[in-house]
Amino acid sequence: MPPQGWTELYDWRVDRNDATPLFRQIYLQIRSAILSRAFPPGTKLPSTRALASRLSVARASVVAAYEQLFAEGYLAGKTGSGTYISSDFPEAIDKGPTRSGKRSLSNRCRVALPKRPATELAGWTMESQDRPFNTARMLVDARTVEAWRMLTNRAMRSFGAHHLTYSDPSGFIELRRAICEYLRVARAVRCDPDQIIVTAGSQQALDIATRVLLRPGDEVWIEDPSYPLTYHALSAARMKLCPVPVDAHGMNVGSAIRSASRAAAAVVTSSHQFPTGVVMSMARRLELLDWASKTGAWIIEDDWASEYRYSGRPLASLQGLDDGERVIYLGTLNKTLFPGLRVGYVVPPRQLLGAFVNARYLMDRQPPSLQQIVLAEFMQEGFLAAHIRRIRLRYLKQRDALVAELARRASFHLTVDAPDQGMHLVAYLKDGHSDVEIERIARESGIVVRAMSPLYKKAPRRSALLLGFSGYPPQRLIPAAVRLAAVVQKALKGGHLSC
Ligand SMILES: Cc1ncc(COP(=O)(O)O)c(C=O)c1O
């Protein structure tokens, strides 16, 4: 059922200087709106009386136009409830731009259009299926839902004129204060509330940083393998990407200096490398900061998912070690809470603050009011800390259940790393078997896994499956692990899956 009432917004018109009879002009206008899908099936048309008055024509002209459309099958009537666009059309509907139209658009477009469609690009994070081992799902328990509802109701009760208008592009100060306190205590970030800029997530924060700091053609170090949305966002902004291999200590800074020492920036997931889960060692962190301060390069630290740590003490953020104001710190609550939230933040060095705020303002004005009020109170009143405490234990149980089941069923073919933090694990395929093929076959059996090897650019590819465990309780993870083990076993027995 399409939204109702929108035909009132339509630009209805007749031209009295045109020799075409008025009833035919009305007929042609409605027919063309149907064929272009401006009026989809099920749309309710205005009454003949209302349309006649809107167009200042005799009602008989509108009645004649509607009768013609009825006769041709475009309209269907519902007794007593008006006139609707029919769902069976007599002609093929306009299917949007032609292929040649698309080609000329990409020729004129100045940003690099990714070759793959957005739905495929977004596949990494937009998987809608509620199926293990989708990495884009998080647990939100009844207590969090209850708290969120209560705070939303409360925020609605106090929702007033000052929330309906334009506000600070960096976000409400109450929320920025709460984020600042959280970052100081949990991530050792050096910041003040006025230095926090609220964004729609890490992705928007990266976009702002790119606009402010980089020019097309600049060399940028990225991890190899890397998070695909970072790779695509930077390449769409026409950066010259320099993939830097990741080893057990994180991004190999020495190798990057040897191959591209004059790079303008490095983007790192130093606390929890995506996708491998490696934590960048202190020696590498210091090497990276030293390079940046000597060359004037920027470090963009994507500090995602560090809240969910299961053993050992978390290493503090890179930003907290930075004496030279070279680190731009990005973070997100979309993983800590849930991706539909769309709240993240960027903490730029003070000298860049004005430029970052301006870029955010020009891009998107400000964050939405209601979400900010609710989230600020959720943080201030201790619900976020309690959520992290409870959910961390649940994720730990889920991780352990999955690791144990895979060890029991698939250790012959898979080497599983039990990660110290995060929401997915990496299961390496032994004997160089193809992760891409396993991904395809697993999907046919209703299991969502992600092959890791396509995330490499130049470094030798490792064949592995990324398995998200955050979204599913053990009673769903275990049967899925049993099925995955069977899929892997069957596929590898066939012996046709070598890389
Ligand atoms: C490396 C990395 N950074 C950031 C994010 C979160 O992005 P956002 O806040 O835009 O949802 C993800 C989500 O999967 C990620 O994998």
XYZ file of C-alpha atoms and ligand atoms in Angstrom:
515
model
C 0.000 0.000 0.000
C 1.698 3.283 -1.079
C 1.601 6.303 1.255
C -1.742 8.043 0.908
C -2.378 11.738 0.346
C 0.635 12.310 -1.899
C -1.459 13.000 -5.019
C -2.282 16.255 -3.263
C 1.355 17.236 -3.607
C 1.346 16.471 -7.331
C 1.811 19.369 -9.720
C -1.626 19.125 -11.359
C -2.075 21.506 -14.281
C -3.984 22.151 -17.477
C -3.021 24.541 -20.262
C -5.955 26.537 -21.541
C -3.970 27.745 -24.571
C -3.442 24.155 -25.677
C -5.875 22.897 -28.322
C -6.017 19.486 -26.577
C -9.372 19.142 -24.801
C -9.185 19.561 -21.037
C -10.443 16.035 -20.257
C -7.668 14.623 -22.469
C -4.989 16.745 -20.803
C -6.099 15.354 -17.421
C -6.192 11.819 -18.809
C -2.654 12.158 -20.287
C -1.276 13.621 -17.084
C -2.554 10.784 -14.897
C -1.509 8.121 -17.398
C 2.001 9.499 -17.564
C 2.231 9.667 -13.745
C 1.194 6.004 -13.594
C 3.707 4.911 -16.230
C 6.562 6.815 -14.602
C 5.615 5.286 -11.235
C 4.956 8.672 -9.649
C 1.568 7.091 -8.858
C 2.299 3.466 -7.949
C -0.415 0.765 -7.853
C -2.828 1.305 -4.989
C -2.455 5.115 -4.968
C -5.737 6.839 -4.199
C -6.669 9.592 -6.679
C -8.416 12.776 -5.537
C -12.193 12.781 -5.865
C -13.473 14.197 -9.156
C -14.914 17.130 -7.253
C -11.618 17.927 -5.475
C -9.535 17.652 -8.639
C -11.987 19.772 -10.641
C -11.804 22.466 -8.007
C -8.000 22.268 -7.835
C -7.719 22.679 -11.630
C -10.623 25.135 -11.919
C -12.305 22.986 -14.576
C -15.806 21.556 -14.879
C -16.234 18.329 -12.923
C -17.411 16.661 -16.149
C -13.875 16.991 -17.615
C -12.375 15.075 -14.686
C -15.153 12.469 -14.797
C -14.500 11.915 -18.526
C -10.749 11.509 -17.912
C -11.319 9.014 -15.071
C -13.837 7.043 -17.191
C -11.327 6.706 -19.999
C -8.651 5.494 -17.549
C -11.115 3.031 -16.029
C -11.984 1.715 -19.488
C -8.293 1.183 -20.288
C -7.626 -0.655 -17.031
C -5.433 1.990 -15.319
C -7.891 2.636 -12.530
C -9.883 0.493 -10.191
C -12.742 1.725 -8.037
C -13.615 0.638 -4.560
C -17.249 1.228 -3.791
C -17.622 3.984 -1.286
C -13.863 4.457 -0.838
C -12.716 6.226 -3.977
C -10.627 5.665 -7.075
C -7.293 3.857 -7.006
C -4.503 3.111 -9.457
C -4.966 -0.453 -10.573
C -2.293 -3.081 -10.079
C -2.663 -4.572 -13.595
C -1.273 -2.235 -16.195
C -2.070 -2.471 -19.859
C 1.450 -1.261 -20.832
C 4.997 -1.972 -19.722
C 6.026 0.395 -16.963
C 8.976 2.701 -17.394
C 11.898 0.812 -15.808
C 14.146 3.839 -15.171
C 17.198 5.040 -17.101
C 18.456 3.042 -20.032
C 21.931 1.511 -20.061
C 23.223 4.183 -22.422
C 21.806 6.827 -20.043
C 23.776 5.274 -17.184
C 26.951 5.261 -19.236
C 26.739 8.966 -20.026
C 26.161 9.730 -16.319
C 29.330 7.931 -15.284
C 31.269 9.826 -17.971
C 30.140 13.143 -16.573
C 30.503 12.232 -12.901
C 33.647 13.571 -11.231
C 33.796 11.203 -8.302
C 34.849 7.648 -8.997
C 31.668 5.637 -9.263
C 32.269 2.255 -7.659
C 31.842 -0.461 -10.249
C 29.718 -2.555 -7.946
C 26.128 -1.609 -7.071
C 25.580 0.001 -3.662
C 23.591 -2.953 -2.397
C 26.578 -5.192 -3.047
C 29.038 -2.710 -1.540
C 26.815 -2.429 1.484
C 26.566 -6.201 1.663
C 29.187 -6.214 4.354
C 27.083 -4.276 6.745
C 23.619 -4.239 5.230
C 22.906 -7.939 5.371
C 19.310 -7.930 6.427
C 19.130 -11.645 7.090
C 18.812 -12.627 10.669
C 21.015 -15.664 10.108
C 24.260 -16.779 11.685
C 27.043 -15.753 11.083
C 26.060 -12.367 9.770
C 28.643 -9.896 11.143
C 26.238 -6.956 11.091
C 24.004 -7.997 13.964
C 24.220 -7.197 17.677
C 22.290 -8.360 20.715
C 19.995 -5.811 22.277
C 18.400 -7.348 25.333
C 15.044 -6.612 26.948
C 16.576 -4.302 29.570
C 18.169 -2.105 26.958
C 14.978 -2.013 24.883
C 13.003 -1.124 28.007
C 15.424 1.675 28.971
C 15.443 3.019 25.415
C 11.617 3.076 25.313
C 11.364 4.763 28.697
C 13.889 7.465 27.726
C 12.238 7.989 24.336
C 8.854 8.489 26.009
C 10.410 10.866 28.490
C 12.176 12.783 25.706
C 8.887 13.047 23.802
C 7.177 14.515 26.837
C 9.783 17.271 27.106
C 10.103 17.673 23.340
C 9.623 21.379 22.737
C 10.291 24.285 20.444
C 14.047 24.295 21.062
C 14.298 20.720 19.723
C 12.422 21.509 16.531
C 14.896 23.979 15.154
C 18.478 24.154 13.867
C 21.050 23.467 16.542
C 24.784 23.039 17.076
C 26.296 21.166 14.097
C 28.608 19.327 16.501
C 25.661 17.968 18.476
C 23.968 18.785 21.798
C 26.505 19.580 24.486
C 24.920 17.075 26.913
C 25.642 14.233 24.493
C 29.139 15.486 23.705
C 29.886 15.722 27.422
C 28.733 12.135 27.933
C 30.796 10.880 24.974
C 33.836 12.819 26.197
C 33.638 11.333 29.699
C 33.229 7.868 28.238
C 36.216 8.271 25.905
C 38.463 9.617 28.648
C 37.760 6.780 31.030
C 37.327 3.847 28.637
C 39.757 4.701 25.820
C 42.196 7.192 27.389
C 41.337 9.694 24.681
C 42.570 13.212 25.429
C 39.609 15.456 24.766
C 37.200 18.095 26.013
C 33.466 18.108 25.270
C 33.783 20.944 22.754
C 36.219 18.805 20.751
C 33.656 16.067 20.107
C 31.681 16.246 16.875
C 28.689 13.929 16.733
C 28.278 12.191 13.364
C 26.047 9.515 11.904
C 28.779 6.926 12.515
C 32.393 6.145 11.674
C 31.647 6.242 7.979
C 30.515 9.862 8.035
C 33.390 10.737 10.355
C 35.836 9.272 7.819
C 34.180 11.241 5.037
C 34.550 14.505 6.982
C 38.212 13.754 7.752
C 38.886 12.993 4.078
C 37.258 16.242 2.927
C 39.175 18.357 5.428
C 42.609 16.752 5.262
C 43.141 15.192 1.862
C 43.181 16.104 -1.805
C 42.534 13.781 -4.753
C 45.748 11.981 -5.637
C 47.160 12.065 -2.097
C 48.824 8.847 -1.008
C 47.051 7.178 1.909
C 48.214 4.083 3.761
C 45.488 1.559 4.378
C 45.722 -1.797 6.059
C 45.961 -4.852 3.814
C 43.502 -6.580 4.332
C 41.153 -3.703 5.178
C 37.577 -2.782 5.974
C 35.885 -2.568 2.570
C 33.885 0.588 3.314
C 37.087 2.444 4.219
C 38.725 1.262 1.025
C 35.762 2.243 -1.162
C 35.181 5.613 0.529
C 38.822 6.624 0.035
C 38.989 5.383 -3.507
C 35.717 7.186 -4.364
C 37.426 10.350 -3.071
C 40.233 9.593 -5.572
C 42.970 8.931 -3.032
C 46.007 6.991 -4.151
C 45.723 4.019 -1.843
C 48.870 2.341 -0.568
C 47.983 -1.068 0.918
C 50.273 -1.908 3.840
C 50.558 -5.531 4.986
C 49.221 -6.420 8.421
C 51.082 -9.000 10.521
C 50.787 -10.210 14.099
C 51.787 -6.698 15.338
C 49.361 -4.765 13.166
C 50.114 -2.530 10.188
C 53.739 -2.982 9.149
C 54.854 0.626 9.483
C 58.457 -0.023 8.408
C 57.297 -1.534 5.142
C 54.961 1.432 4.548
C 57.779 3.928 5.166
C 59.976 2.087 2.677
C 57.322 2.131 -0.038
C 55.434 5.434 0.495
C 57.152 7.594 3.093
C 55.566 10.835 1.838
C 51.982 9.630 2.255
C 49.533 12.280 3.481
C 47.718 9.982 5.908
C 47.351 6.510 7.359
C 43.995 4.959 8.274
C 44.298 2.326 10.996
C 42.067 0.106 13.105
C 44.867 -0.165 15.656
C 42.816 -1.385 18.636
C 41.163 -4.168 16.693
C 42.299 -4.626 13.131
C 39.481 -5.305 10.683
C 39.196 -8.104 9.659
C 42.035 -10.025 11.370
C 41.408 -8.809 14.934
C 45.114 -8.096 15.547
C 45.981 -5.374 18.092
C 48.746 -3.015 16.967
C 51.783 -3.415 19.227
C 53.110 -0.513 21.265
C 56.350 -0.484 19.224
C 54.383 -0.110 15.980
C 52.153 2.586 17.501
C 55.162 4.635 18.490
C 56.752 4.099 15.082
C 53.557 5.293 13.377
C 53.256 8.394 15.579
C 56.919 9.191 15.037
C 56.531 8.963 11.248
C 53.456 11.223 11.346
C 55.088 13.854 13.499
C 58.268 13.901 11.368
C 56.493 14.075 8.003
C 53.376 16.065 8.975
C 51.111 13.194 7.933
C 47.738 12.529 9.592
C 46.687 9.343 11.336
C 43.003 8.478 11.136
C 42.288 6.058 13.962
C 39.080 4.044 13.492
C 38.602 2.829 17.064
C 35.645 0.537 16.512
C 34.379 -2.295 18.711
C 36.926 -1.929 21.502
C 34.217 -1.984 24.195
C 33.748 -5.698 23.895
C 36.971 -7.086 25.308
C 37.005 -10.572 26.852
C 40.485 -10.969 28.289
C 43.535 -8.877 29.058
C 43.600 -5.137 29.442
C 42.693 -3.076 26.389
C 45.477 -1.003 24.911
C 44.576 2.654 25.148
C 43.798 4.589 21.994
C 46.566 5.835 19.707
C 45.133 9.311 20.128
C 45.927 9.134 23.850
C 49.617 8.590 23.037
C 49.818 11.407 20.544
C 51.745 14.468 21.725
C 51.987 15.969 18.275
C 48.271 16.457 17.468
C 48.474 14.198 14.417
C 45.678 11.736 15.261
C 42.051 12.120 14.221
C 40.030 9.804 16.406
C 36.858 8.172 14.992
C 34.439 6.097 17.019
C 30.957 4.682 16.801
C 28.087 3.670 19.013
C 26.519 1.792 16.121
C 28.460 -1.333 17.043
C 28.327 -0.821 20.811
C 24.539 -0.528 20.725
C 22.976 -1.270 17.324
C 23.720 -0.209 13.731
C 20.297 1.393 13.179
C 21.204 4.001 15.808
C 23.488 5.945 13.433
C 25.537 7.830 16.005
C 29.299 8.095 16.000
C 31.823 10.834 16.650
C 35.068 12.334 15.522
C 37.655 13.977 17.774
C 40.010 16.102 15.685
C 43.103 17.833 17.049
C 42.218 21.331 18.301
C 43.929 23.093 15.424
C 41.535 21.337 12.988
C 38.354 21.689 15.015
C 36.877 24.653 13.120
C 37.474 23.020 9.741
C 35.863 19.766 10.884
C 32.805 21.521 12.305
C 32.387 23.515 9.078
C 32.674 20.386 6.940
C 30.100 18.590 9.076
C 27.777 21.604 8.878
C 28.031 21.884 5.094
C 27.499 18.158 4.629
C 24.531 17.568 6.882
C 23.848 20.575 9.144
C 23.439 18.725 12.460
C 22.531 15.397 14.031
C 18.812 14.654 14.622
C 17.499 16.055 17.935
C 15.427 13.251 19.418
C 18.098 10.571 19.046
C 20.626 12.844 20.754
C 18.433 13.542 23.772
C 17.684 9.856 24.298
C 21.278 8.750 23.852
C 22.682 11.459 26.139
C 20.380 10.315 28.942
C 21.070 6.660 28.172
C 24.757 7.374 28.739
C 24.405 9.769 31.676
C 22.088 7.512 33.646
C 24.404 4.526 33.397
C 22.411 2.459 30.900
C 25.249 2.302 28.387
C 27.787 1.076 30.953
C 25.272 -1.531 32.177
C 24.516 -2.588 28.585
C 28.219 -3.086 27.856
C 28.687 -5.079 31.088
C 25.782 -7.431 30.375
C 26.319 -7.807 26.654
C 30.045 -8.424 27.018
C 29.257 -11.526 29.094
C 26.727 -12.718 26.542
C 29.163 -12.212 23.657
C 31.857 -14.052 25.590
C 29.541 -17.037 26.049
C 28.597 -16.936 22.392
C 32.210 -16.736 21.275
C 33.142 -19.698 23.475
C 30.192 -21.777 22.283
C 31.097 -21.173 18.651
C 34.819 -21.805 19.141
C 34.113 -25.060 21.004
C 31.670 -26.331 18.395
C 34.011 -25.552 15.520
C 36.886 -27.235 17.375
C 34.712 -30.324 17.849
C 33.396 -30.514 14.295
C 35.784 -28.809 11.919
C 39.291 -28.710 13.395
C 40.508 -30.909 10.579
C 39.781 -28.141 8.067
C 39.634 -24.928 10.075
C 42.028 -23.146 12.434
C 39.969 -20.901 14.658
C 41.329 -17.866 16.492
C 39.294 -17.096 19.620
C 39.461 -13.290 19.539
C 40.192 -11.337 22.747
C 37.674 -8.731 21.670
C 35.120 -7.870 19.025
C 32.108 -9.490 17.477
C 33.403 -11.928 14.920
C 36.039 -14.611 14.724
C 38.327 -15.661 11.923
C 38.364 -19.324 10.900
C 41.371 -19.994 8.638
C 40.991 -22.715 6.019
C 43.775 -25.251 6.129
C 45.575 -26.384 2.971
C 44.785 -23.257 0.964
C 41.180 -24.091 0.172
C 39.048 -21.318 -1.321
C 37.063 -19.267 1.190
C 35.089 -17.654 -1.645
C 33.749 -21.015 -2.765
C 32.882 -22.011 0.797
C 31.065 -18.692 1.230
C 29.008 -19.425 -1.883
C 28.157 -22.983 -0.906
C 27.359 -22.039 2.697
C 24.924 -19.393 1.482
C 23.119 -22.014 -0.518
C 22.628 -23.836 2.789
C 21.287 -20.704 4.463
C 24.471 -19.789 6.368
C 25.924 -16.298 6.055
C 29.731 -16.365 6.137
C 32.191 -13.878 4.678
C 35.314 -14.860 2.808
C 38.341 -12.896 3.981
C 40.620 -13.264 0.953
C 38.787 -10.660 -1.220
C 39.710 -8.015 1.382
C 43.387 -8.218 0.439
C 44.843 -5.932 -2.214
C 48.566 -6.751 -2.585
C 49.598 -8.744 0.472
C 49.515 -12.549 0.139
C 45.868 -13.556 0.620
C 44.863 -15.738 3.504
C 41.856 -17.908 2.993
C 39.499 -17.615 5.952
C 35.862 -17.258 6.952
C 34.636 -14.339 9.067
C 31.963 -15.559 11.445
C 29.908 -13.029 13.396
C 28.892 -14.333 16.809
C 27.505 -11.134 18.354
C 23.989 -11.405 16.989
C 23.018 -14.917 18.085
C 22.557 -16.855 21.313
C 24.372 -20.218 21.629
C 21.197 -22.141 20.799
C 21.309 -20.591 17.327
C 25.091 -20.553 16.902
C 25.642 -24.217 17.703
C 23.297 -25.757 15.093
C 24.641 -23.262 12.536
C 28.221 -24.305 13.387
C 27.225 -27.954 12.917
C 25.805 -27.146 9.490
C 28.822 -25.053 8.542
C 31.179 -27.868 9.534
C 29.159 -30.243 7.329
C 29.291 -27.787 4.411
C 33.064 -27.357 4.764
C 33.643 -31.072 5.078
C 31.496 -31.923 2.075
C 32.992 -29.184 -0.091
C 36.587 -30.082 0.756
C 36.046 -33.800 0.316
C 35.116 -33.035 -3.309
C 38.672 -31.696 -3.570
C 37.745 -28.983 -6.069
C 38.137 -25.942 -3.881
C 41.835 -25.167 -3.952
C 42.699 -21.490 -4.515
C 36.328 -1.280 10.768
C 34.960 -0.711 11.039
N 34.847 0.571 11.363
C 33.643 1.114 11.638
C 32.490 0.364 11.594
C 31.171 0.992 11.985
O 30.736 1.894 11.056
P 29.468 2.819 11.307
O 29.641 3.569 12.577
O 29.479 3.755 10.125
O 28.256 1.935 11.338
C 32.559 -0.968 11.231
C 31.319 -1.748 11.115
O 31.301 -2.896 10.785
C 33.829 -1.519 10.955
O 33.939 -2.827 10.647
